[in-house]
N, CA, C and O atoms as a DFTB+ gen file, in Angstrom:
384 C
 N C O
     1  1       1.083      -1.177       0.207
     2  2      -0.336       0.119       0.033
     3  2       0.966       1.083       0.220
     4  3       1.943       1.111       0.969
     5  1       0.398       1.946      -0.984
     6  2       1.397       3.495      -1.037
     7  2       1.478       4.414       0.468
     8  3       0.408       4.643       1.032
     9  1       2.542       4.833       0.977
    10  2       2.472       5.152       2.097
    11  2       1.906       6.610       2.373
    12  3       2.190       7.207       3.412
    13  1       1.063       7.168       1.358
    14  2       0.161       7.911       1.476
    15  2      -1.075       7.614       1.978
    16  3      -1.595       8.179       2.941
    17  1      -1.561       6.699       1.308
    18  2      -2.877       5.823       1.372
    19  2      -3.060       5.452       2.859
    20  3      -4.038       5.745       3.548
    21  1      -1.766       4.634       3.318
    22  2      -1.991       4.227       4.462
    23  2      -1.916       5.399       5.751
    24  3      -2.578       5.234       6.776
    25  1      -1.094       6.497       5.564
    26  2      -1.830       7.628       6.390
    27  2      -3.355       7.789       6.107
    28  3      -4.233       7.493       6.918
    29  1      -3.545       8.249       4.970
    30  2      -5.052       8.696       4.852
    31  2      -5.699       7.562       5.638
    32  3      -6.422       7.888       6.579
    33  1      -5.564       6.533       5.421
    34  2      -6.550       5.528       6.077
    35  2      -6.571       5.719       7.542
    36  3      -7.581       5.732       8.244
    37  1      -5.284       5.875       7.947
    38  2      -4.980       6.279       9.512
    39  2      -5.471       7.461       9.763
    40  3      -5.795       7.381      10.949
    41  1      -5.713       8.434       9.419
    42  2      -6.349       9.858       9.413
    43  2      -8.083       9.627       9.700
    44  3      -8.809      10.114      10.567
    45  1      -8.355       8.750       8.666
    46  2      -9.892       8.662       8.544
    47  2     -10.156       7.594      10.220
    48  3     -10.951       7.778      11.141
    49  1      -9.352       6.770      10.064
    50  2      -9.896       5.698      11.021
    51  2     -10.020       6.149      12.446
    52  3     -10.833       5.696      13.252
    53  1      -9.024       7.201      12.706
    54  2      -8.378       7.800      13.932
    55  2     -10.005       9.144      14.429
    56  3     -10.457       9.683      15.440
    57  1     -10.285       9.091      13.012
    58  2     -11.316      10.423      13.151
    59  2     -12.686      10.063      12.858
    60  3     -13.130       9.903      11.721
    61  1     -13.774       9.863      14.662
    62  2     -15.164       9.648      14.133
    63  2     -15.609      10.918      13.267
    64  3     -16.516      10.787      12.445
    65  1     -15.092      11.911      13.417
    66  2     -16.055      13.093      12.466
    67  2     -15.631      12.598      11.108
    68  3     -16.554      12.412      10.316
    69  1     -14.365      12.343      10.679
    70  2     -14.037      11.973       9.225
    71  2     -14.496      10.748       8.720
    72  3     -14.757      10.610       7.525
    73  1     -14.641       9.621       9.754
    74  2     -15.414       8.285       9.296
    75  2     -16.694       8.419       8.931
    76  3     -17.268       7.700       8.113
    77  1     -17.360       9.721       9.777
    78  2     -18.885       9.543       9.503
    79  2     -19.247      10.358       8.133
    80  3     -20.088      10.157       7.257
    81  1     -18.185      11.432       8.337
    82  2     -18.664      12.318       6.978
    83  2     -18.270      11.242       5.499
    84  3     -19.071      11.018       4.591
    85  1     -17.600      10.986       5.537
    86  2     -17.170      10.015       4.394
    87  2     -17.747       8.606       4.068
    88  3     -17.557       7.989       3.020
    89  1     -18.524       8.177       5.198
    90  2     -19.498       6.917       4.809
    91  2     -18.648       5.931       5.441
    92  3     -18.954       4.800       5.064
    93  1     -17.819       5.950       6.156
    94  2     -16.991       4.756       6.471
    95  2     -17.547       4.185       7.832
    96  3     -17.152       3.092       8.236
    97  1     -18.498       4.959       8.561
    98  2     -19.210       4.611      10.056
    99  2     -20.192       4.066       9.728
   100  3     -21.149       4.810       9.513
   101  1     -20.395       2.625       9.550
   102  2     -21.683       1.893       9.350
   103  2     -22.102       1.368      10.303
   104  3     -23.242       0.905      10.258
   105  1     -21.176       1.243      11.702
   106  2     -21.775       0.562      12.954
   107  2     -22.653       1.353      13.995
   108  3     -22.561       1.225      15.216
   109  1     -23.402       2.079      13.417
   110  2     -24.162       3.081      14.224
   111  2     -25.629       3.861      13.618
   112  3     -25.536       4.354      12.494
   113  1     -26.822       3.961      14.268
   114  2     -27.887       4.284      13.577
   115  2     -28.005       5.781      14.323
   116  3     -29.132       6.093      14.706
   117  1     -26.947       6.692      14.542
   118  2     -26.752       7.929      14.858
   119  2     -26.838       8.657      13.537
   120  3     -26.304       8.064      12.600
   121  1     -27.343       9.701      13.300
   122  2     -27.390      10.750      12.015
   123  2     -25.558      10.992      11.993
   124  3     -24.728      11.246      12.866
   125  1     -25.507      10.787      10.702
   126  2     -24.012      11.486      10.445
   127  2     -23.949      12.838      10.372
   128  3     -24.699      13.636       9.809
   129  1     -22.568      13.063      11.264
   130  2     -22.495      14.346      11.595
   131  2     -21.112      14.900      10.753
   132  3     -20.232      14.046      10.649
   133  1     -20.858      16.065      10.217
   134  2     -19.780      16.755       9.500
   135  2     -19.398      17.420       9.797
   136  3     -18.565      18.014       9.113
   137  1     -19.739      17.830      11.095
   138  2     -19.121      19.042      12.154
   139  2     -19.188      20.546      11.246
   140  3     -18.303      21.401      11.204
   141  1     -20.155      20.562      10.742
   142  2     -20.650      22.209       9.918
   143  2     -20.179      22.414       9.105
   144  3     -20.474      23.510       8.627
   145  1     -19.210      21.646       8.395
   146  2     -18.345      21.564       7.448
   147  2     -18.863      21.194       5.835
   148  3     -19.569      20.205       5.639
   149  1     -18.554      21.839       5.032
   150  2     -18.532      21.237       3.668
   151  2     -17.495      20.357       3.259
   152  3     -16.417      20.540       3.824
   153  1     -17.555      19.390       2.365
   154  2     -16.703      18.210       1.854
   155  2     -15.480      19.051       1.695
   156  3     -14.423      18.871       2.300
   157  1     -15.712      19.929       0.878
   158  2     -14.328      20.352       0.466
   159  2     -13.316      21.050       1.375
   160  3     -12.141      21.327       1.134
   161  1     -14.236      21.329       2.775
   162  2     -13.674      21.713       3.880
   163  2     -12.404      20.739       4.429
   164  3     -11.234      21.046       4.657
   165  1     -13.126      19.404       4.552
   166  2     -12.599      18.568       5.272
   167  2     -11.236      17.639       4.008
   168  3     -10.324      16.855       4.271
   169  1     -11.614      18.100       2.966
   170  2     -10.617      17.299       2.012
   171  2      -9.254      18.475       2.430
   172  3      -8.180      17.952       2.727
   173  1      -9.332      19.840       2.438
   174  2      -8.625      20.390       2.414
   175  2      -7.898      20.375       4.128
   176  3      -6.715      20.643       4.340
   177  1      -8.750      20.061       5.046
   178  2      -8.179      19.801       6.550
   179  2      -7.138      18.583       6.259
   180  3      -5.927      18.712       6.436
   181  1      -7.647      17.588       5.870
   182  2      -7.024      16.294       5.263
   183  2      -5.537      16.450       4.614
   184  3      -4.527      15.795       4.871
   185  1      -5.708      17.461       3.746
   186  2      -4.335      17.986       3.082
   187  2      -3.766      18.504       3.879
   188  3      -2.581      18.200       3.744
   189  1      -3.930      19.263       4.828
   190  2      -2.968      19.802       5.324
   191  2      -2.458      19.065       6.642
   192  3      -1.309      19.214       7.056
   193  1      -3.415      18.251       7.271
   194  2      -2.629      17.158       7.919
   195  2      -1.690      16.052       7.497
   196  3      -0.659      15.655       8.041
   197  1      -2.390      15.587       6.223
   198  2      -1.346      14.432       5.422
   199  2      -0.389      15.041       5.101
   200  3       0.658      14.590       5.563
   201  1      -0.269      16.273       4.218
   202  2       0.822      16.276       3.267
   203  2       1.655      17.989       3.598
   204  3       2.792      18.228       4.005
   205  1       0.576      18.889       3.235
   206  2       1.404      20.101       4.214
   207  2       2.307      19.801       5.411
   208  3       3.532      19.717       5.321
   209  1       1.754      19.680       6.302
   210  2       2.580      19.306       7.706
   211  2       4.038      18.085       7.622
   212  3       5.052      18.031       8.318
   213  1       3.624      17.308       6.578
   214  2       4.484      16.331       6.598
   215  2       6.215      16.936       6.110
   216  3       6.525      17.475       5.047
   217  1       6.935      16.677       7.064
   218  2       8.328      17.397       6.986
   219  2       9.018      17.083       5.806
   220  3       9.720      17.854       5.152
   221  1       8.716      15.613       5.517
   222  2       9.272      15.139       4.265
   223  2       8.431      15.489       3.071
   224  3       9.008      15.077       2.065
   225  1       7.687      15.879       2.880
   226  2       7.496      16.485       1.605
   227  2       7.546      17.735       1.339
   228  3       7.710      18.630       2.168
   229  1       7.349      17.913      -0.335
   230  2       7.719      19.235      -0.517
   231  2       6.202      20.070      -1.142
   232  3       6.104      20.807      -2.124
   233  1       5.171      19.644      -0.200
   234  2       3.499      20.125      -0.580
   235  2       3.450      21.510       0.173
   236  3       3.908      21.645       1.307
   237  1       2.872      22.502      -0.526
   238  2       2.781      24.001      -0.176
   239  2       1.256      24.062      -0.087
   240  3       0.605      23.178      -0.644
   241  1       0.547      25.205       0.682
   242  2      -0.805      25.374       0.934
   243  2      -1.343      25.731      -0.525
   244  3      -2.410      25.294      -0.958
   245  1      -0.413      26.646      -1.298
   246  2      -0.681      27.047      -2.434
   247  2      -1.659      25.917      -3.258
   248  3      -2.773      26.050      -3.765
   249  1      -0.899      24.947      -3.177
   250  2      -1.399      23.695      -3.559
   251  2      -2.645      23.215      -3.171
   252  3      -2.964      22.275      -3.898
   253  1      -3.406      23.447      -2.403
   254  2      -4.138      23.124      -1.294
   255  2      -5.705      22.406      -2.230
   256  3      -6.116      21.249      -2.145
   257  1      -6.268      23.482      -3.022
   258  2      -7.250      23.197      -3.618
   259  2      -6.999      21.668      -4.873
   260  3      -7.913      20.935      -5.250
   261  1      -5.970      21.587      -5.160
   262  2      -5.562      20.791      -6.417
   263  2      -5.417      19.565      -5.450
   264  3      -6.058      18.574      -5.800
   265  1      -4.743      19.467      -4.383
   266  2      -4.618      18.423      -3.198
   267  2      -5.541      17.738      -3.235
   268  3      -5.749      16.635      -3.741
   269  1      -6.287      18.609      -2.520
   270  2      -7.928      18.485      -1.937
   271  2      -8.688      17.509      -2.851
   272  3      -9.202      16.486      -2.399
   273  1      -8.751      17.900      -4.320
   274  2      -9.152      16.712      -5.215
   275  2      -8.631      15.400      -5.385
   276  3      -9.420      14.508      -5.699
   277  1      -7.129      15.081      -5.189
   278  2      -6.251      14.429      -5.122
   279  2      -6.903      13.286      -3.659
   280  3      -7.197      12.093      -3.727
   281  1      -6.952      14.150      -2.534
   282  2      -7.490      13.507      -1.378
   283  2      -9.359      12.638      -1.510
   284  3      -9.811      11.601      -1.024
   285  1      -9.936      13.670      -2.365
   286  2     -11.162      13.308      -2.619
   287  2     -11.213      12.209      -3.493
   288  3     -12.249      11.568      -3.324
   289  1     -10.539      11.792      -4.293
   290  2     -10.262      11.060      -5.545
   291  2     -10.208       9.368      -4.961
   292  3     -10.775       8.340      -5.332
   293  1      -8.872       9.798      -3.473
   294  2      -8.278       8.413      -3.176
   295  2      -9.231       8.222      -1.909
   296  3      -8.865       7.200      -1.328
   297  1     -10.200       8.753      -1.330
   298  2     -11.383       8.587      -0.514
   299  2     -12.233       7.810      -1.421
   300  3     -12.487       6.681      -1.001
   301  1     -12.794       8.156      -2.676
   302  2     -13.366       7.536      -3.444
   303  2     -12.962       6.191      -3.810
   304  3     -13.947       5.461      -3.921
   305  1     -12.016       5.690      -4.004
   306  2     -11.264       4.787      -4.460
   307  2     -11.069       3.760      -3.462
   308  3     -11.058       2.536      -3.589
   309  1     -10.884       4.663      -2.209
   310  2     -10.750       3.351      -0.846
   311  2     -12.416       2.840      -0.400
   312  3     -12.730       1.841       0.246
   313  1     -13.276       3.853      -0.965
   314  2     -14.602       3.480      -0.406
   315  2     -15.228       2.427      -1.407
   316  3     -16.263       1.771      -1.289
   317  1     -14.365       2.456      -2.352
   318  2     -15.284       1.633      -3.783
   319  2     -14.147       0.343      -3.321
   320  3     -14.832      -0.640      -3.038
   321  1     -13.225       0.150      -3.219
   322  2     -12.283      -1.003      -3.054
   323  2     -12.785      -1.482      -1.816
   324  3     -12.285      -2.607      -1.774
   325  1     -13.459      -1.343      -0.777
   326  2     -13.907      -1.565       0.448
   327  2     -15.184      -2.355      -0.064
   328  3     -15.303      -3.561       0.152
   329  1     -16.031      -1.695      -0.679
   330  2     -17.109      -2.189      -1.243
   331  2     -16.891      -3.359      -1.766
   332  3     -17.351      -4.341      -1.184
   333  1     -16.138      -3.522      -2.989
   334  2     -15.423      -4.422      -3.983
   335  2     -15.173      -5.477      -3.010
   336  3     -15.743      -6.530      -3.296
   337  1     -14.359      -5.494      -1.748
   338  2     -13.882      -6.288      -1.229
   339  2     -15.134      -7.095      -0.738
   340  3     -15.292      -8.297      -0.956
   341  1     -16.039      -6.260      -0.022
   342  2     -16.934      -7.119       0.975
   343  2     -17.969      -8.180       0.002
   344  3     -18.428      -9.293       0.261
   345  1     -18.112      -7.214      -1.333
   346  2     -18.999      -8.077      -2.205
   347  2     -18.195      -9.581      -2.806
   348  3     -18.862     -10.587      -3.048
   349  1     -16.854      -9.538      -2.971
   350  2     -16.297     -10.653      -3.570
   351  2     -16.030     -11.509      -2.264
   352  3     -15.613     -12.651      -2.454
   353  1     -16.249     -11.025      -0.770
   354  2     -16.003     -11.609       0.281
   355  2     -17.250     -12.668       0.504
   356  3     -17.072     -13.809       0.930
   357  1     -18.523     -12.130       0.159
   358  2     -19.747     -12.462       0.334
   359  2     -19.713     -13.554      -0.893
   360  3     -20.008     -14.694      -0.532
   361  1     -19.489     -13.436      -1.894
   362  2     -19.412     -14.282      -2.735
   363  2     -18.658     -15.850      -2.645
   364  3     -19.243     -16.883      -2.970
   365  1     -17.488     -15.805      -2.225
   366  2     -16.691     -16.562      -1.946
   367  2     -17.411     -17.310      -0.655
   368  3     -17.266     -18.531      -0.704
   369  1     -17.933     -16.976       0.144
   370  2     -18.123     -17.327       1.636
   371  2     -19.767     -18.238       1.332
   372  3     -20.129     -19.259       1.918
   373  1     -20.576     -17.433       0.183
   374  2     -21.871     -17.675       0.216
   375  2     -21.688     -19.216      -0.367
   376  3     -22.176     -20.216       0.160
   377  1     -20.652     -19.185      -1.900
   378  2     -20.344     -20.339      -2.581
   379  2     -20.088     -21.803      -1.809
   380  3     -20.687     -22.873      -1.911
   381  1     -18.942     -21.392      -0.993
   382  2     -18.589     -22.633      -0.204
   383  2     -19.621     -23.568       0.477
   384  3     -19.240     -24.559       1.100
């Protein structure tokens, strides 16, 4: 797994707010709360935590909108991959 994907998933896993905002919190009947922010604001917060604050990276706040789109695409990819994994798992376990 790519280093930044691993860090991104760790950020999402450690944040109840982001798990709920991006649909990874499925174990509750409570309404999803996004902290009163738009999705683009969450993407920018993640970019800052994940990339801009990384001392080894060469990322700058000037690029935050473009990097926010990258984070959005990666979150969508992770969500779709998780869904696909569960579907394949169900198919395999029900066939046995």
